[in-house]
CSV table of C-alpha atoms in Angstrom, one decimal:
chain,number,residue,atom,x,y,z
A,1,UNK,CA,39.2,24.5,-13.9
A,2,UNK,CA,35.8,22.6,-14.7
A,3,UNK,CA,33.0,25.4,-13.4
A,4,UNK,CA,32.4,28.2,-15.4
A,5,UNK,CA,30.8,30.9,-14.4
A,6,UNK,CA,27.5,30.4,-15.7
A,7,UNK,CA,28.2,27.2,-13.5
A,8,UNK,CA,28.9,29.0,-10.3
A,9,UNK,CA,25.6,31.6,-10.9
A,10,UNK,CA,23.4,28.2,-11.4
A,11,UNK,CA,25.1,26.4,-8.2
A,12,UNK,CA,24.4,29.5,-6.2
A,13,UNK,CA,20.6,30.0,-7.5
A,14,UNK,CA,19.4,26.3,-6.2
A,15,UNK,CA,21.5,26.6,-2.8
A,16,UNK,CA,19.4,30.0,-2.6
A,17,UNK,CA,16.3,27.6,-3.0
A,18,UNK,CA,17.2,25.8,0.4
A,19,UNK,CA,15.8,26.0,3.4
A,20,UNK,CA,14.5,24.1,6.4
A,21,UNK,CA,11.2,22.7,4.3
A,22,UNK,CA,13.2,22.0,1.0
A,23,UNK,CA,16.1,20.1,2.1
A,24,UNK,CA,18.1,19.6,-0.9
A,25,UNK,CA,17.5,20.8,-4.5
A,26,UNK,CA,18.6,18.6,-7.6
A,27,UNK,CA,19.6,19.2,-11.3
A,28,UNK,CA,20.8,17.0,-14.1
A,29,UNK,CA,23.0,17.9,-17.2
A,30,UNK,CA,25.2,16.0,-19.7
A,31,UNK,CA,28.4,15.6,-18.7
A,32,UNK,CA,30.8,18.4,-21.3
A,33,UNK,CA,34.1,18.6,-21.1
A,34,UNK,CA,36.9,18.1,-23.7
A,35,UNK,CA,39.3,15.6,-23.8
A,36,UNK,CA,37.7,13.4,-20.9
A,37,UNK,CA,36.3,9.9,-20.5
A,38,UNK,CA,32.8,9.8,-21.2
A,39,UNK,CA,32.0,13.5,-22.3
A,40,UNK,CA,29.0,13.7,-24.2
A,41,UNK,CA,27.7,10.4,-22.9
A,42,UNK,CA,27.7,10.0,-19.1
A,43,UNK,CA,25.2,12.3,-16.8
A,44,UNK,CA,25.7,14.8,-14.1
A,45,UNK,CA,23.9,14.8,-11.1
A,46,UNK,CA,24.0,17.8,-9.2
A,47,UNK,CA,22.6,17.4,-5.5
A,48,UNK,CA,22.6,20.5,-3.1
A,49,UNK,CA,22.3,21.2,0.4
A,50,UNK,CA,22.4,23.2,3.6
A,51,UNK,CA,24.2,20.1,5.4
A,52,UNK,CA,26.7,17.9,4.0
A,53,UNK,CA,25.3,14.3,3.2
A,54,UNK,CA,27.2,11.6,3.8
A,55,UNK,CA,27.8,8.9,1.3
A,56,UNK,CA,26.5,6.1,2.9
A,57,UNK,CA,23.4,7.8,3.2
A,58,UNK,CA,22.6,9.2,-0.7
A,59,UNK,CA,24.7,5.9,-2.5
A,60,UNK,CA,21.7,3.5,-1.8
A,61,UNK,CA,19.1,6.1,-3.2
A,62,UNK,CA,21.2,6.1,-6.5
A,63,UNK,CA,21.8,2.7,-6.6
A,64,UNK,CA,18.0,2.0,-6.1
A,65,UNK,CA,17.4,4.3,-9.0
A,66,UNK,CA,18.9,2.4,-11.5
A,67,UNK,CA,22.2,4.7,-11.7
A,68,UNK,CA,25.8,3.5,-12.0
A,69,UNK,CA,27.8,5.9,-10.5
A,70,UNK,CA,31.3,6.4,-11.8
A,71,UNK,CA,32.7,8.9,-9.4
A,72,UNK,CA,31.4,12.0,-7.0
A,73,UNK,CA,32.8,14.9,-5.3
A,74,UNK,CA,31.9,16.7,-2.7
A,75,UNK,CA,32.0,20.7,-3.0
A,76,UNK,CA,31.8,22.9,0.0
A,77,UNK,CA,30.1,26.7,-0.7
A,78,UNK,CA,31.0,30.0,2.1
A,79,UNK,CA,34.0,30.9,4.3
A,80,UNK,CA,35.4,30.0,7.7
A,81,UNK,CA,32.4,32.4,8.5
A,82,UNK,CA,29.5,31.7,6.5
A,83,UNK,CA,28.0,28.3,5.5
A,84,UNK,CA,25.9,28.6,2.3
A,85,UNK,CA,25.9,24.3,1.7
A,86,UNK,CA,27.3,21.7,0.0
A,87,UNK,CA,27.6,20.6,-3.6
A,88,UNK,CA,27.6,16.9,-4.7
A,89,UNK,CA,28.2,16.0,-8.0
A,90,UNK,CA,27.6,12.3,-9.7
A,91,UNK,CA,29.2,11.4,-12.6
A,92,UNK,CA,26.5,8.4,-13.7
A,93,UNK,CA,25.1,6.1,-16.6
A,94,UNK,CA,22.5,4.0,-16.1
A,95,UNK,CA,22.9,0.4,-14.7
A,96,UNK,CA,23.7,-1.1,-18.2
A,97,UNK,CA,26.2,1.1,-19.1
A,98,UNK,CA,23.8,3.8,-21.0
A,99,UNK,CA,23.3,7.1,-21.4
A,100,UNK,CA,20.6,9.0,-20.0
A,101,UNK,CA,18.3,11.1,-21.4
A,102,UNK,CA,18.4,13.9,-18.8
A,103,UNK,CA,15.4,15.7,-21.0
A,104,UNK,CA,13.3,12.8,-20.4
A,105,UNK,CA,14.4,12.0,-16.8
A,106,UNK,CA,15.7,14.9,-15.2
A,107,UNK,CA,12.4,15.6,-13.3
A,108,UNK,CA,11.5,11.8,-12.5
A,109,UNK,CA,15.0,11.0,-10.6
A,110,UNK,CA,14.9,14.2,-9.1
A,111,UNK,CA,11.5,14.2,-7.8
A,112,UNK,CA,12.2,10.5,-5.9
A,113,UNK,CA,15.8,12.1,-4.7
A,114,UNK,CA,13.7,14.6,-2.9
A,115,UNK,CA,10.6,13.2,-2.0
A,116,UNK,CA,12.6,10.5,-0.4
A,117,UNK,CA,15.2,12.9,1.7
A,118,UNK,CA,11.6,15.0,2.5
A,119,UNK,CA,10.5,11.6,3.8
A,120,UNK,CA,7.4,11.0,2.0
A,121,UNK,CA,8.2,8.3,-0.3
A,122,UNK,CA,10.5,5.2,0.6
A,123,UNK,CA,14.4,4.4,-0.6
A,124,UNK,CA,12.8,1.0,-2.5
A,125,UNK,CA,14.3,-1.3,-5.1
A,126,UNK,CA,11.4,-0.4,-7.3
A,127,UNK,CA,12.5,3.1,-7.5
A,128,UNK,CA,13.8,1.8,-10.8
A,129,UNK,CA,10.9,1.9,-12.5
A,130,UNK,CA,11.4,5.7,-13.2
A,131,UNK,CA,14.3,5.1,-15.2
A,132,UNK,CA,12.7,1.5,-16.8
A,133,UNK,CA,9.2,2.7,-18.2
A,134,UNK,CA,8.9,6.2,-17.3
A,135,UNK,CA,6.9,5.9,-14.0
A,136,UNK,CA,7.2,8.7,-11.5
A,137,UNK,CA,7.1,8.7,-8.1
A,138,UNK,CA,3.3,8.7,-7.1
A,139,UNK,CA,2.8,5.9,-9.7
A,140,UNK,CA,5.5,3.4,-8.4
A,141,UNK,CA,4.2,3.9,-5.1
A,142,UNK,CA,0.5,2.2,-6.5
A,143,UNK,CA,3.3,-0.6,-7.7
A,144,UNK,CA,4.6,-0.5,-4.3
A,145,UNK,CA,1.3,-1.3,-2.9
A,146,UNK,CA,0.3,-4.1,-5.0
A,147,UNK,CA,3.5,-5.6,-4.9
A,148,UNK,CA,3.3,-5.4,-1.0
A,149,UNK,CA,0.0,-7.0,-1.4
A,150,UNK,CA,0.7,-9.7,-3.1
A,151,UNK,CA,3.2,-10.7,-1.0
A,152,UNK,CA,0.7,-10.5,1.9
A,153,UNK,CA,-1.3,-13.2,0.6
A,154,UNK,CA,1.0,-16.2,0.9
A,155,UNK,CA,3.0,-15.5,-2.5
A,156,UNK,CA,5.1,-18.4,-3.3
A,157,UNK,CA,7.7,-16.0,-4.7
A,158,UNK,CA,10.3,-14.4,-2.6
A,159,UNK,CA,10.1,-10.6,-2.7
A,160,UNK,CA,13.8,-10.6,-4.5
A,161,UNK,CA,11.8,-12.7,-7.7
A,162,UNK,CA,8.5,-10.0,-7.7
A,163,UNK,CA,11.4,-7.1,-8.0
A,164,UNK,CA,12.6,-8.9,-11.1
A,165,UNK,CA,9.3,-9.4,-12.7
A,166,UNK,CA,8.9,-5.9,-12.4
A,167,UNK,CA,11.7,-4.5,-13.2
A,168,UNK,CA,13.0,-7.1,-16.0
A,169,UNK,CA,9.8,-6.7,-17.8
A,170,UNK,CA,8.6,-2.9,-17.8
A,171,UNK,CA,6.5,-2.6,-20.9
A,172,UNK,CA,3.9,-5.3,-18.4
A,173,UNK,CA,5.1,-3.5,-15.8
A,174,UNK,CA,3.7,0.4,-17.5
A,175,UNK,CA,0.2,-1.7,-18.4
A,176,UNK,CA,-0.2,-2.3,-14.9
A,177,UNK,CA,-0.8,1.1,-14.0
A,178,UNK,CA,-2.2,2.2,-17.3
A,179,UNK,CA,-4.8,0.0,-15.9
A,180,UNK,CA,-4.7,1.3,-12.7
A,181,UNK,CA,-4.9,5.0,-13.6
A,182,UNK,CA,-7.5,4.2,-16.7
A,183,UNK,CA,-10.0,2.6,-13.8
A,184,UNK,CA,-9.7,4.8,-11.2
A,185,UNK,CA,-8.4,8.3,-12.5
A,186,UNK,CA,-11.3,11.0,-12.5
A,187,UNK,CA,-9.6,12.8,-15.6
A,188,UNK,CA,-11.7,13.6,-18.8
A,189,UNK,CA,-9.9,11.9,-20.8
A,190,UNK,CA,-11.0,8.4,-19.7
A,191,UNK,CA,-14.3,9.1,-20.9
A,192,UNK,CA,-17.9,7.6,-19.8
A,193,UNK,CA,-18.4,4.0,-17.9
A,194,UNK,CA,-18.6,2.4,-21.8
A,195,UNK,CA,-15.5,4.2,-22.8
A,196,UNK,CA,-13.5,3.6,-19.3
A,197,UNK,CA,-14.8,0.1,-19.9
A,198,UNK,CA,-13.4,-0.7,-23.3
A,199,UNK,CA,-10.6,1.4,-22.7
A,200,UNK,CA,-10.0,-1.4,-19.8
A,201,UNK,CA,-10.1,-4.4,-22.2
A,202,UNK,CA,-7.7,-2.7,-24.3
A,203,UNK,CA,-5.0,-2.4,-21.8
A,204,UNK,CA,-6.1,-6.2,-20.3
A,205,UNK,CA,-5.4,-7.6,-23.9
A,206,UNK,CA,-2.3,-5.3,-24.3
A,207,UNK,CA,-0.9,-6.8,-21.2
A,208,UNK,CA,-2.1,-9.9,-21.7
A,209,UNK,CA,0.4,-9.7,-25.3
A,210,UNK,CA,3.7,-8.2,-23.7
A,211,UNK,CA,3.7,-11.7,-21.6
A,212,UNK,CA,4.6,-13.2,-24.9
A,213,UNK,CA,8.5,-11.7,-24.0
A,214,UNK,CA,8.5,-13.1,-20.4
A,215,UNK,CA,11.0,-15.2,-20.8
A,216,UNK,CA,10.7,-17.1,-16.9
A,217,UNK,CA,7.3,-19.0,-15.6
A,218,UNK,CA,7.6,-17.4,-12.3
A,219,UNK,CA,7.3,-13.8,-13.6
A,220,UNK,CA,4.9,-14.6,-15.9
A,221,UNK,CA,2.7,-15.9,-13.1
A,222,UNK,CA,3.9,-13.0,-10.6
A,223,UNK,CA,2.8,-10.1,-13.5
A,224,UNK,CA,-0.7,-12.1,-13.8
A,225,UNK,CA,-1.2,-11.8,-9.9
A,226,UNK,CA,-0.8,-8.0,-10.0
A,227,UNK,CA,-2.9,-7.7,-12.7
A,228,UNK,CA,-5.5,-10.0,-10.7
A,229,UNK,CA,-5.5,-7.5,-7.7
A,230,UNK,CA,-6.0,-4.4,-10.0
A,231,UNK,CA,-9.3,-6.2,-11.6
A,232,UNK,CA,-10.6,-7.1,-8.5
A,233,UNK,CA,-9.6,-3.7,-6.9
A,234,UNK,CA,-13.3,-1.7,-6.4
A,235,UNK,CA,-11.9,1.4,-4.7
A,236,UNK,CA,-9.1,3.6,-4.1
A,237,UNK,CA,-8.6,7.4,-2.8
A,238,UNK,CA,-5.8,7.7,-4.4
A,239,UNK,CA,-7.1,10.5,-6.8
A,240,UNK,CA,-8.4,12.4,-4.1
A,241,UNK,CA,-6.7,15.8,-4.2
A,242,UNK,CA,-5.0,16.2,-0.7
A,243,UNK,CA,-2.2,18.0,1.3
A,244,UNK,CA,1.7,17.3,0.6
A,245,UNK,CA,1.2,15.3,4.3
A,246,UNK,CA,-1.2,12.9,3.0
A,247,UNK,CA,0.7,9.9,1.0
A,248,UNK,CA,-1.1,7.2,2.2
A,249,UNK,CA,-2.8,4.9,-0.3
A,250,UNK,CA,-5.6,2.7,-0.1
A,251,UNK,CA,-7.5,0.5,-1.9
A,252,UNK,CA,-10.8,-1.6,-1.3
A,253,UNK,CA,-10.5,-5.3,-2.7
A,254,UNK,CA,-13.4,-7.9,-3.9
A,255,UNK,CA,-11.4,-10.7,-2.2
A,256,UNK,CA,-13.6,-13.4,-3.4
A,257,UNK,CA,-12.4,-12.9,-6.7
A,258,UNK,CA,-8.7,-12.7,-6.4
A,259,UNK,CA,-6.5,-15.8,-7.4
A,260,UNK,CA,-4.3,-16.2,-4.4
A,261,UNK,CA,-6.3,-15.6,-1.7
A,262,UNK,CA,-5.7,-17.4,1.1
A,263,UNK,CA,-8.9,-19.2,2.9
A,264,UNK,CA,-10.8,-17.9,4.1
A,265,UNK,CA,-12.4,-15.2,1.5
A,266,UNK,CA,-13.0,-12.1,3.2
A,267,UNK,CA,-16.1,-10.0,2.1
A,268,UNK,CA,-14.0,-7.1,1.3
A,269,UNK,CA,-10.3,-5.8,2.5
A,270,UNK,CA,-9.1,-2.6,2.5
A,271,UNK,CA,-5.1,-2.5,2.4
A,272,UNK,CA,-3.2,0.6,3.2
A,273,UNK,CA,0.3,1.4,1.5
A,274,UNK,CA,2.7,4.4,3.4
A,275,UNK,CA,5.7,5.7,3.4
A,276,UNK,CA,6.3,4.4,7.5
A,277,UNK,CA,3.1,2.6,7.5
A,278,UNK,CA,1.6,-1.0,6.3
A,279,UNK,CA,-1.8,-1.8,7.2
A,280,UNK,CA,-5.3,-3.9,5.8
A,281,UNK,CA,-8.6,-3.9,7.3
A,282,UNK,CA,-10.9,-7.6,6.3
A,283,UNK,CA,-14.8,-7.8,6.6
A,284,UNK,CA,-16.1,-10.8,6.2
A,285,UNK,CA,-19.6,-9.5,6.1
A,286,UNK,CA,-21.4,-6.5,4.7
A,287,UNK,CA,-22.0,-5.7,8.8
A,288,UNK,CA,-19.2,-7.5,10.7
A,289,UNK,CA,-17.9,-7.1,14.3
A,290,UNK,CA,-14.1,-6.4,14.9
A,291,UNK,CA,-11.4,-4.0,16.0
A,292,UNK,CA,-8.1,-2.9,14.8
A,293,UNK,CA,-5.0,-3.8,16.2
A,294,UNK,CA,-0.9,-2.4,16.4
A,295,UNK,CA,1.1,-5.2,14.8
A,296,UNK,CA,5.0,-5.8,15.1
A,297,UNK,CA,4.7,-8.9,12.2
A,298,UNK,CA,6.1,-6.3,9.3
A,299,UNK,CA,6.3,-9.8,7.1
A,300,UNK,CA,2.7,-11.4,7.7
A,301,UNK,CA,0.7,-8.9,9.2
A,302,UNK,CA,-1.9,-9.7,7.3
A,303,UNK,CA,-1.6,-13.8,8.4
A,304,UNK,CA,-1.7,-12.7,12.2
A,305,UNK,CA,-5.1,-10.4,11.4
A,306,UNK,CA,-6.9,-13.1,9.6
A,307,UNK,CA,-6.3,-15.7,12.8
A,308,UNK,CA,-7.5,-12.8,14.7
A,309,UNK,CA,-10.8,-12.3,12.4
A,310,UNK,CA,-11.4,-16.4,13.1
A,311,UNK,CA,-11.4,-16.1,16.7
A,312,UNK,CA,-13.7,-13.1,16.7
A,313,UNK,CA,-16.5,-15.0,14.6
A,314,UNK,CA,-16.2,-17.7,16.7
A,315,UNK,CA,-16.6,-15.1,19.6
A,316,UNK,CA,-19.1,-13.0,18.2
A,317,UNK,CA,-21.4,-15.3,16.6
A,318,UNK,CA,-24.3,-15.1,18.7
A,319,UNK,CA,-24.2,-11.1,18.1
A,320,UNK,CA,-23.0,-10.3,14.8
A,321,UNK,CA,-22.3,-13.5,12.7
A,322,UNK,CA,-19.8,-11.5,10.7
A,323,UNK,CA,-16.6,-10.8,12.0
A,324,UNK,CA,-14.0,-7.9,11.0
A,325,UNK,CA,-10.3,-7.4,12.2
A,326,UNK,CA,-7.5,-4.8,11.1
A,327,UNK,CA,-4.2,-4.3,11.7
A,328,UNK,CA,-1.2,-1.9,11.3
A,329,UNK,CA,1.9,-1.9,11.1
A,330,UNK,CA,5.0,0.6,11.8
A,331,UNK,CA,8.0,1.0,9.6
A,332,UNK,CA,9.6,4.1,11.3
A,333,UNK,CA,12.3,3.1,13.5
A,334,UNK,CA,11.6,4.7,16.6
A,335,UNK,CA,14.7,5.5,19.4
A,336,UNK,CA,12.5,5.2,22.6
A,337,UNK,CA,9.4,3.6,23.9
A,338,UNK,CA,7.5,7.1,23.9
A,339,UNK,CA,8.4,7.9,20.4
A,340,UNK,CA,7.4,4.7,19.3
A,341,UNK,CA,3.8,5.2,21.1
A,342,UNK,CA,3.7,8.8,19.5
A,343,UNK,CA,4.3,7.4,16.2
A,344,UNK,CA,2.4,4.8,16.8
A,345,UNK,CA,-0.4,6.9,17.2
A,346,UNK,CA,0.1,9.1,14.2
A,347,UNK,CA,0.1,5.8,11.8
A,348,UNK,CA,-3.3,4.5,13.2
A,349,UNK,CA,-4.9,8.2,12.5
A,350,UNK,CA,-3.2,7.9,8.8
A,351,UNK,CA,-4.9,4.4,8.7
A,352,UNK,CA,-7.8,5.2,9.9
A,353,UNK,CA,-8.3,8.2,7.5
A,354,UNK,CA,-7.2,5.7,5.3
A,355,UNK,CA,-10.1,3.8,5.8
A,356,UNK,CA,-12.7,6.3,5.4
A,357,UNK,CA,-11.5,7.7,2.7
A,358,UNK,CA,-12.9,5.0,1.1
A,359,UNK,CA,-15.8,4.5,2.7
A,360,UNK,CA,-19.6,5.9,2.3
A,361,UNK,CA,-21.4,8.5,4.2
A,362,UNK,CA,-24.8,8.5,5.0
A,363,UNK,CA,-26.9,11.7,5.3
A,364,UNK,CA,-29.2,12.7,8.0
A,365,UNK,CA,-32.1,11.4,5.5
A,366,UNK,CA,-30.4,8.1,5.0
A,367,UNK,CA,-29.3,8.6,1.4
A,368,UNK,CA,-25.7,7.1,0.9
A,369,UNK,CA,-23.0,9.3,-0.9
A,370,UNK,CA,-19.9,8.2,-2.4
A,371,UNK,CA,-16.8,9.7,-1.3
A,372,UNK,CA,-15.4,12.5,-3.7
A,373,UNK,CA,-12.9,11.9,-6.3
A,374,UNK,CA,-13.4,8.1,-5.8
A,375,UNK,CA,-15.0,5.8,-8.9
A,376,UNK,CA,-16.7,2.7,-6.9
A,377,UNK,CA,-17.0,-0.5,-9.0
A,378,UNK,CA,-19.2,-1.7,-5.9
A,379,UNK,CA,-22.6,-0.8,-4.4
A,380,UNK,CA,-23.3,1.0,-1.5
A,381,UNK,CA,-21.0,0.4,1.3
A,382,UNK,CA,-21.3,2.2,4.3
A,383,UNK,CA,-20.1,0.3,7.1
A,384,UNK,CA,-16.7,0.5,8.7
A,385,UNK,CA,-16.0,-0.5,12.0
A,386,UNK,CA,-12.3,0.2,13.8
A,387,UNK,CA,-12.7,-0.3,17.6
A,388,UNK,CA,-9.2,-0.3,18.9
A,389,UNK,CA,-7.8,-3.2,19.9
A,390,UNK,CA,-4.6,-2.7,20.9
């Protein structure tokens, strides 16, 4: 008999843990027991719920998270008249064969395991980066955006060759949001503008260094496209303290000055990362004309918004010379026409608030205020339009 015991009083304390908000619960130990294959070396995964969860849907989640699994079993806890859940337990290494340090990673893994199964983060190749350089599951979802970004604008690189630069190189891959977190994050310990400022040219050269060990020219140029988008990005909410609900991320880009940007230059773009939601908003004028508009283009969204934006100047040029376009688009598979308009709806409020979150207020005296708990590398900025479209 493998359970102890003290194993049956833990297993019972997180299925007491369960109910209809938390969904499953999650622990990791080393793998102990005598006189079997890969005690002492390979991990246990413990995940627990009220419902049993069927392979097909938690073997992707593992395999995006860098785990190898070995073998799993599935434990049912009650009687024929009580139901108290279901045990499943992972026997694992990582992808390479290794150990894991469940010390180090316990929290990381299990934190994406949930999050996703609560439905606030997505089940995404770069999920990896937990177990690769430490990243949890807020920060790979600032990778996330960038990376959907990037391929936005035209990339010349497939999506399948920006998940190995990531992932193949993660000490570039950790300065990226050491970059991101040192320029935007409202925390003490990045100091004054001076200090935040040299602090930033630190982590530039450092990065710039770890692209000695590239070892392909198309990651090396993929990794220096990220980086591009993070110096050129001027605004971002995501330090904004907010509700469990609220995962979007946004971020407000000085387009001129990014590499790859497709012609023509917008003003300023705001792009919006979600869990079920995609979204960017371009201006190409400090006042600009425009509305936003429902996309099904998942792939080029942003290619069908800036023919959009073309036409409107062309429109709109005797009223506003400027023009402006958005657009959105939906992730969440919907299984009729009215949930899709419900969700629908819910998205555009998400990338609206989005939007604003960003944006400047102006007070009843005129005086522009930056939002709260956003740094703003730009001047004042408090025009947004978002007429609907469609």
């Amino acid at each position: 008999m493998r359970s102890s015991p003290q194993d049956a009083v833990r297993d019972i304390t997180y299925l007491e843990t369960l109910s209809g908000r938390n969904k499953i619960a999650f622990n990791m130990e080393r793998f102990e027991y005598q006189q079997v294959a890969l005690s002492g070396v390979a991990s246990m995964i413990y995940i627990y719920s009220l419902d049993k969860i069927d392979l097909i849907h938690i073997m992707p989640i593992l395999q995006n998270l860098g785990l190898h699994v070995i073998d799993q079993l599935t434990t049912k806890v009650g009687n024929r008249n009580q139901n108290l859940g279901y045990i499943q337990s992972f026997r694992v290494l990582d992808c390479d064969g290794n150990a894991i340090d469940e010390d180090t990673y316990r929290d990381l893994i299990g934190c994406i395991i949930i999050e996703v199964f609560n439905d606030r983060t997505e089940n995404d190749t770069l999920n990896q980066l937990a177990l690769r350089c430490g990243l949890d599951w807020r920060a790979i979802n600032v990778i996330q955006l960038y990376r959907n970004v990037y391929l936005q604008l035209d990339a010349p690189f497939s999506k399948g060759q920006v998940h190995q630069a990531l992932l193949m190189n993660p000490q570039s891959t950790k300065y990226l949001f050491d970059y991101f977190e040192a320029k935007f994050s409202c925390k003490e310990v990045f100091g004054d503008l001076n200090h935040r400022k040299k602090n930033l040219q630190n982590i530039d050269r450092d990065f710039i260094d770890s692209l000695q060990s590239v070892e392909d020219i198309a990651s090396d140029i993929i990794l220096r496209r990220v980086f591009n988008l993070m110096t050129c990005t001027l605004r971002t909410n995501f330090y904004i303290p907010n509700s469990p609900a609220q995962t979007a991320i946004s971020i407000k880009l000085d387009s001129e000055k990014v590499q790859q940007m497709p012609s023509p230059s917008p003003f300023r773009e705001i792009y919006v990362h979600d869990v079920h939601m995609e979204g960017t908003h371009l201006r190409f004028g400090s006042v600009s004309r425009g509305g936003v508009r429902w996309s099904d283009r998942i792939s080029d969204f942003r290619s069908e918004v800036l023919g959009l934006v073309k036409t409107q100047q062309a429109k709109n040029v005797v009223i506003v010379p400027e023009g402006s376009k958005g657009g959105f688009v939906v992730k969440k598979q919907a299984h009729s026409k009215e949930e899709a308009q419900d969700i629908a709806k819910e998205q555009y409020r998400r990338f609206i608030q989005s939007l604003l979150d960003i944006t400047d207020n102006v007070d009843t005296e005129g005086q522009v205020h930056h939002p709260s708990h956003v740094l703003c590398y730009d001047t004042a900025d408090p025009y947004l339009v978002v007429a609907a479209d469609k």
